[in-house]
Tab-separated table of C-alpha atoms in Angstrom:
chain	number	residue	atom	x	y	z
L	1	MET	CA	-18.876	1.798	-16.800
L	2	VAL	CA	-17.793	-1.768	-17.567
L	3	GLN	CA	-14.543	-2.270	-19.402
L	4	ALA	CA	-13.327	-5.354	-21.230
L	5	VAL	CA	-10.893	-7.394	-19.160
L	6	GLN	CA	-7.544	-8.168	-20.727
L	7	GLN	CA	-6.497	-11.797	-20.202
L	8	GLU	CA	-2.916	-11.328	-19.035
L	9	LEU	CA	-1.328	-8.392	-17.287
L	10	THR	CA	2.096	-7.192	-18.265
L	11	LEU	CA	4.840	-6.290	-15.823
L	12	GLU	CA	4.609	-2.703	-17.100
L	13	GLN	CA	0.911	-2.536	-16.212
L	14	VAL	CA	1.533	-3.987	-12.758
L	15	ASN	CA	4.379	-1.541	-12.129
L	16	LYS	CA	2.059	1.362	-13.048
L	17	ALA	CA	-0.563	0.040	-10.624
L	18	ILE	CA	2.074	-0.340	-7.900
L	19	GLU	CA	3.251	3.218	-8.535
L	20	ALA	CA	-0.317	4.491	-8.094
L	21	ILE	CA	-0.617	2.651	-4.766
L	22	LEU	CA	2.781	3.892	-3.591
L	23	ASN	CA	1.725	7.458	-4.406
L	24	VAL	CA	-1.083	7.081	-1.862
L	25	LEU	CA	1.275	5.601	0.745
L	26	ASP	CA	4.371	7.680	0.123
L	27	VAL	CA	3.408	10.653	2.265
L	28	PRO	CA	5.909	11.150	5.082
L	29	GLU	CA	4.452	10.396	8.488
L	30	PRO	CA	6.636	12.104	11.084
L	31	GLY	CA	7.999	9.680	13.618
L	32	ASN	CA	6.798	6.474	11.984
L	33	ASP	CA	10.030	4.552	11.617
L	34	LEU	CA	8.183	1.300	10.939
L	35	HIS	CA	6.595	2.684	7.776
L	36	ALA	CA	9.918	4.154	6.659
L	37	LYS	CA	11.616	0.788	7.209
L	38	ALA	CA	8.916	-1.062	5.263
L	39	LEU	CA	8.952	1.393	2.357
L	40	SER	CA	12.737	1.251	2.160
L	41	ALA	CA	12.667	-2.561	2.195
L	42	PHE	CA	10.012	-2.589	-0.534
L	43	LYS	CA	11.946	-0.200	-2.744
L	44	ASN	CA	15.062	-2.372	-2.264
L	45	GLY	CA	13.174	-5.516	-3.299
L	46	ASP	CA	13.211	-7.029	0.203
L	47	TYR	CA	9.607	-8.202	0.059
L	48	GLN	CA	10.089	-10.797	2.805
L	49	THR	CA	10.896	-8.077	5.353
L	50	VAL	CA	7.808	-6.141	4.257
L	51	LYS	CA	5.627	-9.248	4.616
L	52	ARG	CA	7.067	-9.944	8.063
L	53	LEU	CA	6.358	-6.386	9.198
L	54	ALA	CA	2.806	-6.678	7.856
L	55	SER	CA	2.266	-10.045	9.523
L	56	THR	CA	3.422	-8.783	12.903
L	57	ASN	CA	1.476	-5.490	12.751
L	58	LEU	CA	-1.919	-6.725	11.638
L	59	SER	CA	-3.893	-3.552	12.266
L	60	ASP	CA	-1.546	-1.316	10.248
L	61	CYS	CA	-3.117	-0.572	6.857
L	62	TYR	CA	0.098	0.966	5.499
L	63	LEU	CA	2.023	-2.251	6.127
L	64	LYS	CA	-0.863	-4.349	4.847
L	65	ALA	CA	-0.865	-2.433	1.555
L	66	LEU	CA	2.888	-2.787	1.106
L	67	GLY	CA	2.817	-6.413	2.207
L	68	TYR	CA	0.647	-7.390	-0.731
L	69	LEU	CA	2.636	-5.581	-3.409
L	70	GLY	CA	5.685	-7.838	-3.647
L	71	GLY	CA	3.395	-10.702	-4.641
L	72	ALA	CA	1.868	-8.662	-7.457
L	73	LEU	CA	5.161	-8.682	-9.319
L	74	LYS	CA	4.968	-12.460	-9.835
L	75	LEU	CA	2.213	-12.041	-12.462
L	76	THR	CA	0.043	-14.950	-11.355
L	77	PRO	CA	-3.699	-15.352	-11.903
L	78	ASN	CA	-4.064	-13.712	-8.459
L	79	THR	CA	-2.288	-10.491	-9.446
L	80	ASP	CA	-5.553	-8.574	-9.914
L	81	THR	CA	-6.742	-9.643	-6.467
L	82	ILE	CA	-3.413	-8.756	-4.867
L	83	LEU	CA	-3.473	-5.290	-6.421
L	84	ALA	CA	-7.095	-4.753	-5.399
L	85	GLU	CA	-6.417	-5.744	-1.778
L	86	SER	CA	-3.345	-3.541	-1.645
L	87	ALA	CA	-5.300	-0.616	-3.085
L	88	ARG	CA	-8.087	-1.101	-0.521
L	89	ALA	CA	-5.555	-1.147	2.331
L	90	ALA	CA	-3.857	1.985	0.934
L	91	ALA	CA	-7.249	3.726	0.759
L	92	ASP	CA	-7.960	2.692	4.365
L	93	PHE	CA	-4.582	4.135	5.382
L	94	ALA	CA	-5.326	7.410	3.578
L	95	ARG	CA	-8.720	7.590	5.280
L	96	GLU	CA	-7.202	6.989	8.728
L	97	ARG	CA	-4.504	9.587	8.073
L	98	THR	CA	-7.096	12.144	6.984
L	99	LEU	CA	-9.331	11.477	9.991
L	100	ARG	CA	-6.352	11.822	12.336
L	101	LYS	CA	-5.353	15.147	10.758
L	102	LEU	CA	-8.914	16.464	10.892
L	103	GLY	CA	-9.291	15.352	14.497
L	104	ASP	CA	-6.077	17.133	15.429
L	105	ALA	CA	-7.206	20.275	13.614
L	106	LEU	CA	-10.600	20.228	15.349
L	107	ALA	CA	-9.004	19.658	18.730
L	108	LYS	CA	-6.731	22.637	18.152
L	109	ALA	CA	-9.546	24.832	16.864
L	110	LEU	CA	-11.893	23.968	19.700
L	111	SER	CA	-9.438	24.223	22.575
Protein backbone atom coordinates (compact mmCIF):
# COMPACT_ATOMS: atom_id res chain seq x y z
CA MET A 1 0.00 0.00 0.00
CA VAL A 2 1.49 3.34 -1.07
CA GLN A 3 0.80 6.34 1.09
CA ALA A 4 1.18 10.01 0.21
CA VAL A 5 4.40 11.49 1.54
CA GLN A 6 4.10 14.59 3.69
CA GLN A 7 6.68 17.24 2.77
CA GLU A 8 7.99 18.15 6.22
CA LEU A 9 8.10 16.08 9.36
CA THR A 10 7.23 17.59 12.69
CA LEU A 11 9.21 17.09 15.87
CA GLU A 12 6.18 15.29 17.32
CA GLN A 13 6.19 12.78 14.45
CA VAL A 14 9.92 12.19 14.81
CA ASN A 15 9.60 11.70 18.57
CA LYS A 16 6.87 9.08 17.97
CA ALA A 17 9.14 7.28 15.49
CA ILE A 18 12.03 7.42 17.97
CA GLU A 19 9.78 6.02 20.69
CA ALA A 20 8.85 3.09 18.43
CA ILE A 21 12.53 2.35 17.79
CA LEU A 22 13.40 2.65 21.48
CA ASN A 23 10.61 0.18 22.30
CA VAL A 24 12.44 -2.40 20.18
CA LEU A 25 15.78 -1.62 21.83
CA ASP A 26 14.67 -1.05 25.40
CA VAL A 27 14.65 -4.68 26.49
CA PRO A 28 17.13 -5.25 29.32
CA GLU A 29 20.09 -7.35 28.28
CA PRO A 30 21.67 -8.76 31.44
CA GLY A 31 25.30 -7.83 31.75
CA ASN A 32 25.49 -5.44 28.81
CA ASP A 33 26.78 -2.30 30.47
CA LEU A 34 27.67 -0.73 27.12
CA HIS A 35 24.05 -0.75 25.97
CA ALA A 36 22.90 0.60 29.33
CA LYS A 37 25.47 3.41 29.11
CA ALA A 38 24.41 4.29 25.55
CA LEU A 39 20.69 4.26 26.37
CA SER A 40 21.25 6.42 29.43
CA ALA A 41 23.34 8.89 27.41
CA PHE A 42 20.66 9.01 24.71
CA LYS A 43 17.87 9.63 27.19
CA ASN A 44 19.97 12.42 28.76
CA GLY A 45 20.51 14.09 25.38
CA ASP A 46 24.22 13.21 25.22
CA TYR A 47 24.12 12.20 21.56
CA GLN A 48 27.87 12.67 21.08
CA THR A 49 28.63 9.91 23.60
CA VAL A 50 26.15 7.62 21.83
CA LYS A 51 27.76 8.35 18.45
CA ARG A 52 31.22 7.69 19.88
CA LEU A 53 30.10 4.35 21.32
CA ALA A 54 28.56 3.44 17.96
CA SER A 55 31.66 4.48 16.04
CA THR A 56 33.96 2.41 18.24
CA ASN A 57 31.71 -0.70 18.28
CA LEU A 58 30.89 -1.03 14.61
CA SER A 59 29.35 -4.49 14.70
CA ASP A 60 26.88 -3.66 17.49
CA CYS A 61 23.42 -3.12 15.98
CA TYR A 62 22.01 -1.74 19.25
CA LEU A 63 24.60 1.04 19.30
CA LYS A 64 24.20 1.63 15.58
CA ALA A 65 20.45 2.15 16.01
CA LEU A 66 20.91 4.57 18.90
CA GLY A 67 23.77 6.33 17.15
CA TYR A 68 21.51 7.45 14.33
CA LEU A 69 18.67 8.74 16.48
CA GLY A 70 20.21 11.94 17.83
CA GLY A 71 20.56 13.19 14.26
CA ALA A 72 16.88 12.58 13.56
CA LEU A 73 15.92 15.31 16.00
CA LYS A 74 17.51 17.98 13.80
CA LEU A 75 14.65 17.71 11.26
CA THR A 76 16.77 17.91 8.12
CA PRO A 77 15.91 16.54 4.68
CA ASN A 78 17.79 13.39 5.80
CA THR A 79 15.53 12.72 8.79
CA ASP A 80 13.55 10.01 6.97
CA THR A 81 16.77 8.24 6.00
CA ILE A 82 18.17 8.50 9.52
CA LEU A 83 15.00 7.02 11.00
CA ALA A 84 14.93 4.24 8.41
CA GLU A 85 18.56 3.28 9.08
CA SER A 86 18.00 3.34 12.82
CA ALA A 87 14.89 1.17 12.45
CA ARG A 88 16.79 -1.34 10.30
CA ALA A 89 19.59 -1.55 12.88
CA ALA A 90 17.03 -1.98 15.69
CA ALA A 91 15.37 -4.79 13.71
CA ASP A 92 18.78 -6.44 13.19
CA PHE A 93 19.40 -6.20 16.94
CA ALA A 94 16.01 -7.77 17.71
CA ARG A 95 16.74 -10.57 15.24
CA GLU A 96 20.16 -11.26 16.79
CA ARG A 97 18.67 -11.22 20.28
CA THR A 98 15.95 -13.66 19.25
CA LEU A 99 18.40 -16.01 17.54
CA ARG A 100 20.65 -15.97 20.61
CA LYS A 101 17.72 -16.80 22.90
CA LEU A 102 16.51 -19.58 20.62
CA GLY A 103 20.01 -21.00 20.33
CA ASP A 104 20.36 -21.02 24.11
CA ALA A 105 16.97 -22.70 24.48
CA LEU A 106 17.85 -25.37 21.90
CA ALA A 107 21.21 -26.00 23.52
CA LYS A 108 19.50 -26.48 26.87
CA ALA A 109 16.77 -28.69 25.43
CA LEU A 110 19.18 -30.87 23.49
CA SER A 111 21.82 -31.33 26.17
